[in-house]
Coordinates of N, CA, C and O in Angstrom, one line a residue:
M14 N 111.0 12.8 34.0 CA 110.1 11.8 32.4 C 111.6 10.3 32.6 O 111.1 9.8 32.4
F15 N 112.2 11.0 33.2 CA 113.0 9.4 32.6 C 113.3 8.3 33.8 O 112.7 7.8 33.5
E16 N 112.0 9.1 35.2 CA 111.6 8.1 36.3 C 110.5 7.5 35.7 O 110.3 5.8 35.9
E17 N 109.4 7.9 34.9 CA 108.5 7.9 34.0 C 108.9 6.6 33.1 O 108.2 5.4 33.2
I18 N 109.7 6.9 32.6 CA 110.0 5.9 31.4 C 111.2 4.0 32.0 O 110.4 2.6 32.0
K19 N 112.2 4.6 33.2 CA 112.0 3.4 34.5 C 111.1 2.7 34.5 O 110.9 1.2 34.4
T20 N 109.6 3.5 35.0 CA 108.4 3.5 35.1 C 107.6 2.3 34.3 O 107.4 1.3 35.0
F21 N 107.2 2.2 33.7 CA 107.4 1.9 32.1 C 108.5 0.7 31.9 O 107.6 -0.7 31.3
I22 N 109.4 1.2 31.9 CA 110.1 -0.4 31.4 C 110.7 -1.7 32.1 O 110.7 -2.3 32.1
A23 N 110.4 -1.5 33.8 CA 110.8 -1.6 34.4 C 109.6 -3.3 34.4 O 110.2 -4.5 34.8
P24 N 108.4 -3.3 34.5 CA 108.0 -4.8 34.0 C 108.2 -5.5 32.7 O 108.2 -6.6 32.8
C25 N 108.6 -4.6 32.0 CA 109.2 -4.7 30.2 C 110.8 -6.2 30.8 O 110.9 -6.6 29.9
V26 N 111.2 -5.7 31.3 CA 111.8 -6.3 32.1 C 111.9 -7.3 33.5 O 112.5 -8.5 34.4
F27 N 110.7 -7.3 34.5 CA 109.9 -8.2 35.0 C 110.9 -8.2 36.4 O 110.5 -8.5 37.7
M28 N 110.3 -6.3 36.4 CA 110.7 -5.4 38.0 C 109.6 -4.9 38.0 O 108.5 -4.6 37.1
W29 N 108.6 -4.9 39.1 CA 108.0 -4.1 39.9 C 108.6 -3.0 40.8 O 108.2 -3.1 41.3
R30 N 107.8 -1.7 39.8 CA 108.4 -0.2 39.8 C 106.9 0.7 40.4 O 106.9 1.3 39.0
P31 N 105.7 0.4 40.8 CA 104.6 1.0 40.8 C 105.4 2.5 41.2 O 106.5 2.8 42.2
P32 N 105.0 3.8 40.1 CA 104.9 5.2 40.3 C 104.8 5.5 41.4 O 104.0 4.9 42.6
A33 N 105.3 7.2 42.0 CA 104.6 7.7 43.5 C 103.5 8.1 43.2 O 103.0 8.4 42.4
V34 N 102.5 8.1 44.6 CA 101.0 8.6 44.1 C 101.8 10.2 43.6 O 100.4 10.4 42.8
E35 N 102.0 10.7 44.1 CA 102.1 12.3 43.5 C 102.4 12.4 42.5 O 102.1 13.7 41.6
R36 N 102.8 10.9 41.2 CA 103.1 11.6 40.1 C 101.9 10.6 39.7 O 102.1 10.1 38.7
L37 N 101.2 9.9 39.7 CA 100.5 9.3 39.4 C 99.5 9.7 38.0 O 99.9 9.5 37.1
E38 N 99.5 10.6 38.3 CA 98.9 11.6 37.5 C 99.2 11.8 36.1 O 98.8 11.9 35.0
K39 N 100.1 12.2 36.5 CA 101.4 13.1 35.3 C 101.5 11.0 34.7 O 101.9 11.6 33.0
T40 N 102.4 10.0 35.5 CA 102.5 9.2 34.6 C 101.0 8.3 33.8 O 101.5 8.3 32.9
Y41 N 100.6 8.5 34.7 CA 98.6 8.3 33.9 C 98.8 8.9 32.1 O 98.6 7.7 31.4
T42 N 98.7 10.0 32.4 CA 98.7 10.6 31.6 C 99.3 10.5 30.6 O 99.4 10.1 29.0
H43 N 101.2 10.0 30.9 CA 101.8 9.6 29.7 C 101.8 8.8 29.0 O 102.0 8.4 28.1
A44 N 101.2 7.5 30.0 CA 101.0 6.6 29.5 C 100.2 5.9 28.9 O 99.6 5.4 27.4
L45 N 99.2 6.9 28.3 CA 98.3 6.8 27.4 C 98.7 8.0 25.9 O 98.3 7.4 25.2
G46 N 98.3 8.9 26.3 CA 99.6 9.2 25.0 C 100.5 8.5 24.5 O 100.8 8.7 23.0
S47 N 101.8 8.0 25.1 CA 102.0 7.0 24.6 C 101.9 5.6 23.8 O 102.5 5.3 23.2
Y48 N 100.9 5.1 24.5 CA 100.6 4.0 23.8 C 99.5 4.1 22.4 O 99.7 4.0 21.5
F49 N 98.6 5.5 22.6 CA 98.2 6.1 21.5 C 99.0 6.1 20.7 O 99.1 6.1 19.5
I50 N 100.3 7.2 20.5 CA 101.1 7.4 19.7 C 102.0 6.0 19.1 O 101.7 5.8 18.0
V51 N 102.6 4.8 20.0 CA 103.2 4.1 19.6 C 101.7 2.8 18.9 O 102.2 2.8 17.5
F52 N 101.0 2.2 18.9 CA 99.8 1.9 18.5 C 99.4 2.2 16.9 O 99.1 2.0 16.6
W53 N 99.0 4.0 17.2 CA 98.6 4.1 16.0 C 99.8 4.1 15.0 O 99.0 3.7 13.9
V54 N 101.2 4.5 15.1 CA 101.8 4.0 14.1 C 101.6 2.3 13.7 O 102.2 2.6 12.9
L55 N 102.3 1.7 14.5 CA 102.1 0.3 14.4 C 100.6 -0.2 13.6 O 101.3 -0.7 12.5
Q56 N 99.6 0.8 13.9 CA 98.6 0.1 13.2 C 97.9 0.7 11.7 O 98.4 0.2 10.2
S57 N 98.6 1.9 11.6 CA 98.9 2.2 10.3 C 100.1 2.3 9.1 O 100.0 1.8 8.5
L58 N 101.1 1.3 10.0 CA 101.8 0.4 9.6 C 101.1 -0.6 8.0 O 101.6 -1.1 7.8
F59 N 100.3 -1.2 8.8 CA 99.5 -2.9 8.2 C 98.3 -1.9 7.5 O 97.5 -2.8 6.9
T60 N 97.5 -0.8 7.8 CA 96.5 -0.1 7.2 C 96.3 1.3 7.3 O 97.4 1.8 6.7
S61 N 95.7 1.6 7.0 CA 96.2 3.5 6.4 C 95.7 3.7 8.0 O 95.2 3.2 9.0
P62 N 95.7 5.4 7.8 CA 96.2 5.7 9.1 C 94.7 5.9 9.6 O 94.8 5.9 10.7
A63 N 93.6 6.4 9.0 CA 92.4 6.7 9.4 C 92.3 4.9 10.0 O 91.4 5.1 10.9
E64 N 92.8 3.9 9.5 CA 92.0 2.8 10.2 C 92.8 2.7 11.2 O 92.0 2.3 12.4
G65 N 93.7 3.2 11.5 CA 94.9 2.5 12.2 C 94.9 3.4 13.7 O 94.5 3.7 15.1
L66 N 93.5 4.3 13.0 CA 93.2 5.8 14.6 C 92.3 4.6 14.7 O 92.2 5.0 16.4
L67 N 91.6 4.6 14.2 CA 90.2 3.9 14.8 C 90.0 2.8 15.5 O 89.8 2.9 16.7
A68 N 91.2 1.8 14.7 CA 91.7 0.6 15.8 C 92.3 0.8 17.4 O 92.2 0.4 18.0
T69 N 93.2 2.3 17.2 CA 93.5 2.7 18.2 C 93.0 2.9 19.4 O 92.7 2.8 20.4
V70 N 91.9 4.0 19.0 CA 90.9 4.5 19.5 C 89.7 2.7 20.3 O 89.5 3.5 21.1
V71 N 90.0 2.7 19.6 CA 88.8 0.7 19.9 C 89.5 0.2 21.3 O 89.2 0.0 22.4
E72 N 90.9 -0.1 20.7 CA 91.9 -0.8 21.8 C 92.0 -0.1 22.6 O 91.5 -1.0 24.6
M73 N 92.1 1.1 22.6 CA 92.2 2.0 24.1 C 90.8 1.7 25.2 O 91.1 1.7 26.2
F74 N 89.7 1.7 24.5 CA 88.0 2.1 25.0 C 88.2 0.6 25.5 O 87.9 0.2 26.8
L75 N 88.2 -0.5 24.7 CA 88.3 -1.8 25.7 C 89.7 -2.3 26.1 O 89.3 -3.1 27.6
I76 N 91.1 -2.0 26.1 CA 91.8 -1.7 27.9 C 90.8 -0.8 28.5 O 91.5 -1.8 30.2
L77 N 90.4 0.0 28.6 CA 89.7 0.8 30.0 C 88.7 -0.1 30.4 O 89.1 -0.1 31.3
A78 N 87.8 -0.7 30.0 CA 86.9 -1.6 29.8 C 87.1 -2.8 30.7 O 86.9 -2.8 31.8
F79 N 88.5 -3.1 30.3 CA 88.9 -4.9 30.6 C 89.7 -4.3 31.7 O 89.5 -4.2 33.2
T80 N 90.1 -3.5 32.3 CA 91.1 -3.0 33.9 C 89.7 -2.8 34.7 O 90.3 -2.4 36.1
A81 N 89.0 -1.6 34.0 CA 87.9 -0.7 35.2 C 87.2 -2.2 35.8 O 87.3 -2.5 37.0
G82 N 87.2 -3.2 35.0 CA 86.2 -4.4 35.4 C 87.0 -5.3 36.5 O 86.5 -5.8 37.2
L83 N 88.5 -5.6 35.5 CA 89.3 -6.1 36.5 C 89.5 -5.7 37.7 O 89.1 -6.6 38.8
T84 N 89.8 -4.2 38.3 CA 90.1 -3.6 39.3 C 88.6 -3.6 40.5 O 89.1 -3.9 41.3
V85 N 87.2 -3.9 39.4 CA 86.1 -3.9 40.5 C 86.1 -5.3 40.8 O 85.7 -5.5 42.1
L86 N 86.4 -5.7 40.1 CA 86.2 -7.7 40.3 C 87.1 -8.4 41.8 O 86.3 -8.5 41.9
V87 N 88.3 -7.4 41.6 CA 89.3 -8.0 42.4 C 89.2 -7.6 43.7 O 89.8 -7.3 44.7
G88 N 88.1 -5.8 43.4 CA 88.1 -5.3 44.7 C 89.4 -3.8 45.2 O 89.5 -3.7 45.7
K89 N 89.7 -4.2 43.8 CA 91.3 -3.1 44.0 C 90.5 -1.9 43.0 O 91.9 -1.4 42.2
H90 N 89.5 -1.2 43.3 CA 89.2 0.0 41.8 C 89.6 0.8 42.7 O 89.9 1.9 41.3
Q91 N 90.5 0.9 43.3 CA 91.6 2.4 44.2 C 92.6 2.7 42.6 O 92.8 3.4 43.1
A92 N 92.8 0.9 42.7 CA 94.2 1.6 41.8 C 94.2 1.3 40.3 O 95.2 0.8 39.5
F93 N 92.9 1.5 40.3 CA 92.2 1.5 38.4 C 94.1 2.3 37.8 O 94.4 1.9 36.7
R94 N 93.8 3.6 37.9 CA 94.6 4.7 37.0 C 96.0 4.1 36.9 O 96.6 3.9 36.5
L95 N 96.6 3.2 38.4 CA 98.1 3.6 38.1 C 98.6 1.2 38.0 O 99.1 1.6 37.1
I96 N 97.1 0.4 37.7 CA 97.6 -0.5 37.1 C 96.9 -0.3 35.4 O 97.9 -1.0 34.4
L97 N 96.4 0.7 34.9 CA 96.2 0.8 33.7 C 97.6 1.9 33.6 O 97.9 1.5 32.3
A98 N 98.0 2.6 33.9 CA 99.4 3.4 33.2 C 100.5 2.3 33.8 O 101.5 2.3 32.7
I99 N 100.6 1.4 34.3 CA 101.3 0.3 34.1 C 101.3 -0.8 33.2 O 102.3 -0.6 32.5
L100 N 99.7 -1.1 32.7 CA 99.6 -1.7 31.7 C 99.4 -0.9 30.3 O 100.5 -1.8 29.0
L101 N 99.6 -0.1 30.2 CA 99.6 0.9 29.2 C 101.1 1.2 28.7 O 101.6 1.2 27.9
G102 N 101.4 1.9 29.7 CA 103.4 2.0 29.7 C 104.3 1.1 29.4 O 104.9 1.1 28.2
S103 N 104.1 0.1 29.7 CA 104.9 -1.5 29.0 C 104.4 -1.5 27.9 O 105.4 -2.1 27.2
T104 N 103.1 -2.1 28.1 CA 102.6 -2.4 26.2 C 103.5 -1.3 25.2 O 104.1 -1.7 24.2
S105 N 103.5 0.4 25.6 CA 104.5 1.2 24.7 C 105.5 0.4 24.4 O 105.4 0.9 23.3
V106 N 106.3 0.4 25.8 CA 108.0 0.1 25.5 C 107.7 -1.4 24.3 O 108.7 -1.0 23.3
V107 N 106.7 -2.2 24.9 CA 107.4 -3.5 23.9 C 106.7 -3.3 22.6 O 107.6 -3.2 21.2
G108 N 106.0 -2.1 22.2 CA 105.1 -1.9 21.3 C 106.2 -0.7 19.7 O 106.4 -0.9 18.8
L109 N 107.1 0.0 20.9 CA 108.0 0.7 20.2 C 108.9 -0.2 19.7 O 109.5 0.1 18.7
L110 N 109.1 -1.5 20.4 CA 110.8 -1.9 19.8 C 110.1 -3.2 18.9 O 110.7 -3.4 18.2
A111 N 108.8 -3.6 19.1 CA 108.2 -4.2 17.6 C 108.0 -2.7 16.2 O 107.9 -3.7 15.2
V112 N 108.1 -1.7 16.1 CA 108.4 -1.2 14.8 C 109.0 -1.4 14.2 O 108.5 -1.9 13.0
P113 N 110.1 -2.1 14.7 CA 111.5 -2.0 13.4 C 111.4 -3.1 13.1 O 111.7 -3.5 11.8
A114 N 111.2 -4.4 13.7 CA 110.4 -5.5 13.3 C 109.1 -5.2 12.6 O 109.6 -6.3 11.4
S115 N 108.3 -5.0 12.8 CA 107.4 -4.7 11.5 C 107.8 -3.9 10.5 O 107.5 -4.2 9.4
I116 N 108.4 -3.1 10.5 CA 108.4 -2.0 9.3 C 109.3 -3.3 8.3 O 109.5 -3.3 7.4
W117 N 110.4 -3.9 9.2 CA 111.2 -5.0 8.7 C 110.5 -6.1 8.1 O 111.1 -6.2 6.5
L118 N 109.6 -6.3 8.1 CA 108.7 -8.1 7.2 C 108.2 -6.4 6.5 O 107.7 -7.3 5.3
L119 N 107.4 -5.3 6.3 CA 107.3 -5.3 5.2 C 108.5 -4.7 4.1 O 107.8 -4.9 2.5
V120 N 109.5 -4.8 4.5 CA 110.4 -4.0 3.4 C 111.2 -5.4 3.0 O 111.4 -5.1 1.8
V121 N 111.3 -6.2 3.3 CA 111.9 -7.5 3.3 C 112.0 -8.2 1.6 O 110.3 -8.0 1.7
E122 N 112.2 -9.0 1.5 CA 112.5 -9.7 0.2 C 111.3 -10.8 0.4 O 111.7 -11.1 1.4
S123 N 111.0 -11.4 -0.7 CA 109.7 -11.9 -0.3 C 110.4 -13.6 0.1 O 109.7 -14.0 0.8
G124 N 111.2 -13.4 -0.1 CA 112.2 -14.8 0.0 C 112.7 -14.8 1.7 O 112.8 -16.2 2.1
R125 N 112.5 -13.7 2.1 CA 113.2 -13.5 3.5 C 112.2 -13.7 4.4 O 113.0 -13.0 5.9
Q126 N 111.0 -13.2 4.2 CA 110.1 -13.0 5.1 C 109.8 -13.6 6.4 O 109.5 -13.2 7.7
Q127 N 109.6 -14.7 6.1 CA 110.1 -15.6 6.9 C 110.8 -15.5 8.1 O 110.2 -15.5 10.1
L128 N 111.6 -14.9 8.6 CA 112.5 -14.3 9.6 C 112.4 -13.5 10.2 O 111.5 -13.5 11.5
A129 N 111.7 -12.5 9.4 CA 111.1 -11.3 9.5 C 109.6 -12.2 10.8 O 109.6 -11.3 11.2
F130 N 109.5 -12.3 10.2 CA 107.3 -12.9 10.6 C 108.0 -13.4 11.9 O 107.2 -13.0 12.8
Y131 N 108.9 -14.0 11.8 CA 109.6 -15.0 13.4 C 109.5 -14.0 14.3 O 109.5 -14.4 15.7
T132 N 110.2 -13.1 14.1 CA 111.2 -11.5 15.1 C 110.0 -11.2 15.3 O 110.1 -11.2 16.6
L133 N 109.0 -10.5 14.3 CA 108.3 -10.0 14.8 C 107.0 -10.9 15.8 O 106.3 -10.8 17.2
L134 N 106.6 -12.4 15.8 CA 106.1 -13.3 16.8 C 106.7 -12.7 18.0 O 106.1 -13.4 19.3
L135 N 108.1 -12.5 18.4 CA 108.6 -12.8 19.6 C 108.2 -11.6 20.8 O 108.0 -12.0 21.4
F136 N 107.4 -10.2 20.2 CA 107.3 -9.6 20.5 C 105.7 -9.8 21.4 O 104.7 -9.3 22.7
P137 N 105.2 -10.6 20.3 CA 103.0 -10.7 21.4 C 103.9 -11.7 22.6 O 103.3 -11.5 23.7
L138 N 104.1 -12.4 21.8 CA 105.4 -13.6 23.3 C 105.5 -12.8 24.2 O 104.9 -12.9 25.6
W139 N 106.9 -11.8 25.0 CA 107.5 -11.5 25.4 C 106.1 -10.8 26.0 O 106.3 -10.2 27.0
W140 N 105.3 -9.9 25.4 CA 104.4 -9.0 25.2 C 103.4 -9.7 26.7 O 103.0 -8.9 27.9
L141 N 103.0 -10.8 26.5 CA 102.0 -12.0 27.4 C 102.5 -11.8 28.5 O 102.5 -11.9 29.6
A142 N 104.0 -12.4 28.4 CA 105.5 -12.5 29.7 C 104.9 -11.4 30.9 O 104.8 -11.6 31.2
V143 N 104.8 -10.1 30.1 CA 104.9 -8.5 30.5 C 104.0 -8.9 31.8 O 103.8 -8.7 33.2
L144 N 102.3 -8.7 30.6 CA 101.3 -9.1 30.8 C 100.9 -9.6 32.0 O 100.8 -9.6 33.7
D145 N 101.4 -10.8 32.7 CA 101.4 -12.3 33.2 C 101.9 -11.8 34.8 O 102.0 -11.9 35.8
H146 N 103.0 -10.9 34.1 CA 104.1 -10.5 35.4 C 103.5 -9.0 36.2 O 103.3 -9.3 37.8
I147 N 102.3 -7.8 35.3 CA 101.5 -7.3 36.0 C 101.1 -7.6 36.7 O 100.6 -7.6 38.2
F148 N 100.8 -8.7 36.1 CA 98.8 -9.8 37.0 C 99.0 -9.9 38.8 O 98.4 -9.8 39.4
H149 N 100.3 -10.7 38.2 CA 100.9 -11.3 39.3 C 101.2 -11.0 40.5 O 100.9 -11.1 41.7
R150 N 101.6 -9.4 40.1 CA 102.6 -8.5 41.5 C 101.2 -7.9 41.4 O 100.8 -7.3 43.2
F151 N 100.2 -7.6 40.7 CA 99.1 -6.7 41.0 C 97.8 -7.8 41.8 O 97.2 -7.2 42.9
L152 N 97.6 -8.8 41.5 CA 96.6 -9.2 42.0 C 97.3 -9.9 42.7 O 96.4 -11.1 44.0
E153 N 98.5 -10.7 42.9 CA 99.5 -11.9 44.3 C 98.0 -13.0 44.0 O 97.8 -13.1 44.8
K154 N 98.4 -13.3 42.8 CA 97.4 -14.8 42.3 C 98.7 -15.2 41.6 O 100.1 -14.8 42.1
S155 N 98.7 -16.8 41.2 CA 99.4 -18.1 41.0 C 99.9 -17.1 39.7 O 98.8 -16.5 38.8
R156 N 101.0 -17.9 39.4 CA 101.2 -17.5 37.7 C 100.7 -17.6 37.1 O 100.0 -17.4 35.8
T157 N 99.9 -18.9 37.3 CA 99.3 -20.1 36.2 C 97.8 -19.4 35.5 O 97.4 -18.7 34.6
F158 N 97.4 -18.1 36.7 CA 96.0 -17.8 36.7 C 96.6 -16.6 35.9 O 95.4 -15.8 35.3
C159 N 97.4 -15.8 36.2 CA 97.5 -14.7 35.9 C 98.1 -15.4 34.3 O 97.8 -13.6 33.7
F160 N 98.5 -16.1 34.0 CA 99.0 -16.3 32.4 C 97.5 -16.7 31.9 O 97.9 -15.6 30.4
W161 N 97.2 -17.3 32.1 CA 95.6 -16.7 31.6 C 94.5 -15.5 31.9 O 94.0 -15.4 30.5
L162 N 94.6 -14.8 32.5 CA 94.4 -13.7 32.5 C 95.0 -12.6 31.5 O 94.2 -12.0 31.1
A163 N 96.0 -12.9 31.6 CA 97.2 -12.1 30.2 C 96.6 -12.6 28.9 O 96.0 -11.8 28.0
C164 N 95.5 -13.9 28.7 CA 95.5 -14.0 27.2 C 93.9 -13.7 27.4 O 93.9 -13.8 26.2
G165 N 93.4 -13.6 28.2 CA 92.1 -13.1 28.0 C 92.4 -11.7 28.0 O 91.4 -11.3 27.0
Y166 N 93.2 -11.1 28.5 CA 93.3 -8.9 28.1 C 94.0 -9.3 26.8 O 92.8 -8.4 25.9
A167 N 95.3 -9.9 26.3 CA 94.9 -9.8 25.0 C 93.3 -10.1 23.8 O 93.3 -9.8 23.1
T168 N 93.2 -11.1 24.7 CA 91.9 -11.2 23.6 C 91.0 -10.6 23.2 O 90.3 -10.3 22.3
A169 N 90.6 -9.8 24.3 CA 89.6 -8.8 24.7 C 89.9 -7.8 24.1 O 88.7 -7.1 23.9
T170 N 91.1 -6.9 24.1 CA 91.7 -5.9 23.5 C 92.1 -5.8 22.2 O 91.2 -5.5 21.6
Y171 N 92.6 -6.7 21.7 CA 93.4 -6.9 20.7 C 92.4 -7.3 19.6 O 92.1 -7.4 18.6
L172 N 92.3 -9.4 19.8 CA 91.5 -9.5 19.3 C 89.8 -9.0 18.8 O 89.5 -9.7 17.7
A173 N 89.6 -8.5 20.2 CA 88.0 -7.9 19.5 C 88.3 -7.0 18.8 O 87.3 -6.3 17.3
T174 N 88.9 -6.4 18.8 CA 89.8 -5.1 17.6 C 89.3 -5.2 16.9 O 89.2 -4.7 15.4
F175 N 90.6 -6.0 16.3 CA 90.7 -6.6 15.2 C 88.9 -6.5 14.9 O 88.7 -6.7 13.1
L176 N 88.5 -8.0 14.9 CA 86.6 -8.4 15.0 C 86.0 -7.4 14.6 O 85.4 -6.5 13.6
I177 N 86.4 -5.8 15.3 CA 85.7 -4.8 15.5 C 85.7 -4.2 14.3 O 84.8 -3.7 13.6
I178 N 87.0 -4.3 13.8 CA 87.5 -3.6 12.5 C 86.9 -3.6 11.3 O 86.9 -2.9 10.3
L179 N 87.1 -4.9 11.4 CA 86.6 -6.1 10.4 C 85.5 -5.2 9.9 O 84.6 -5.2 8.5

């Protein structure tokens, strides 16, 4: 379990440590589970638990579709589970660390919400940098291309979920 946690944390500190192939199935399952739990909690902080559940399920399907399309497009469909596990696991790490900042935003006095908001804004920026790093290592393309791909991924998954749930 500790090795899997290191596998998910490594991209968040801009290191690439793909899991061993024989552990991939377990890592993939844990990535799916951790993502579901962390993002259901995050979504439920700002909406009802039922809406949070729906948003999390929609996000996961959009992430699966985006990742499947990307791996097929670049001809690396055999790496689908690996890249999906790394994306979901590292996103779970960033999301888990964002939970306290989200709670802070909800409970802080109205005059001090600005600091909490700007602190919370750092997490999506960090997440985009993590995505850029993962795509750069996976695709072996330029940082600029991978940054825009990360922006497209964020738009296709999270913004689309927001628009679908509205």
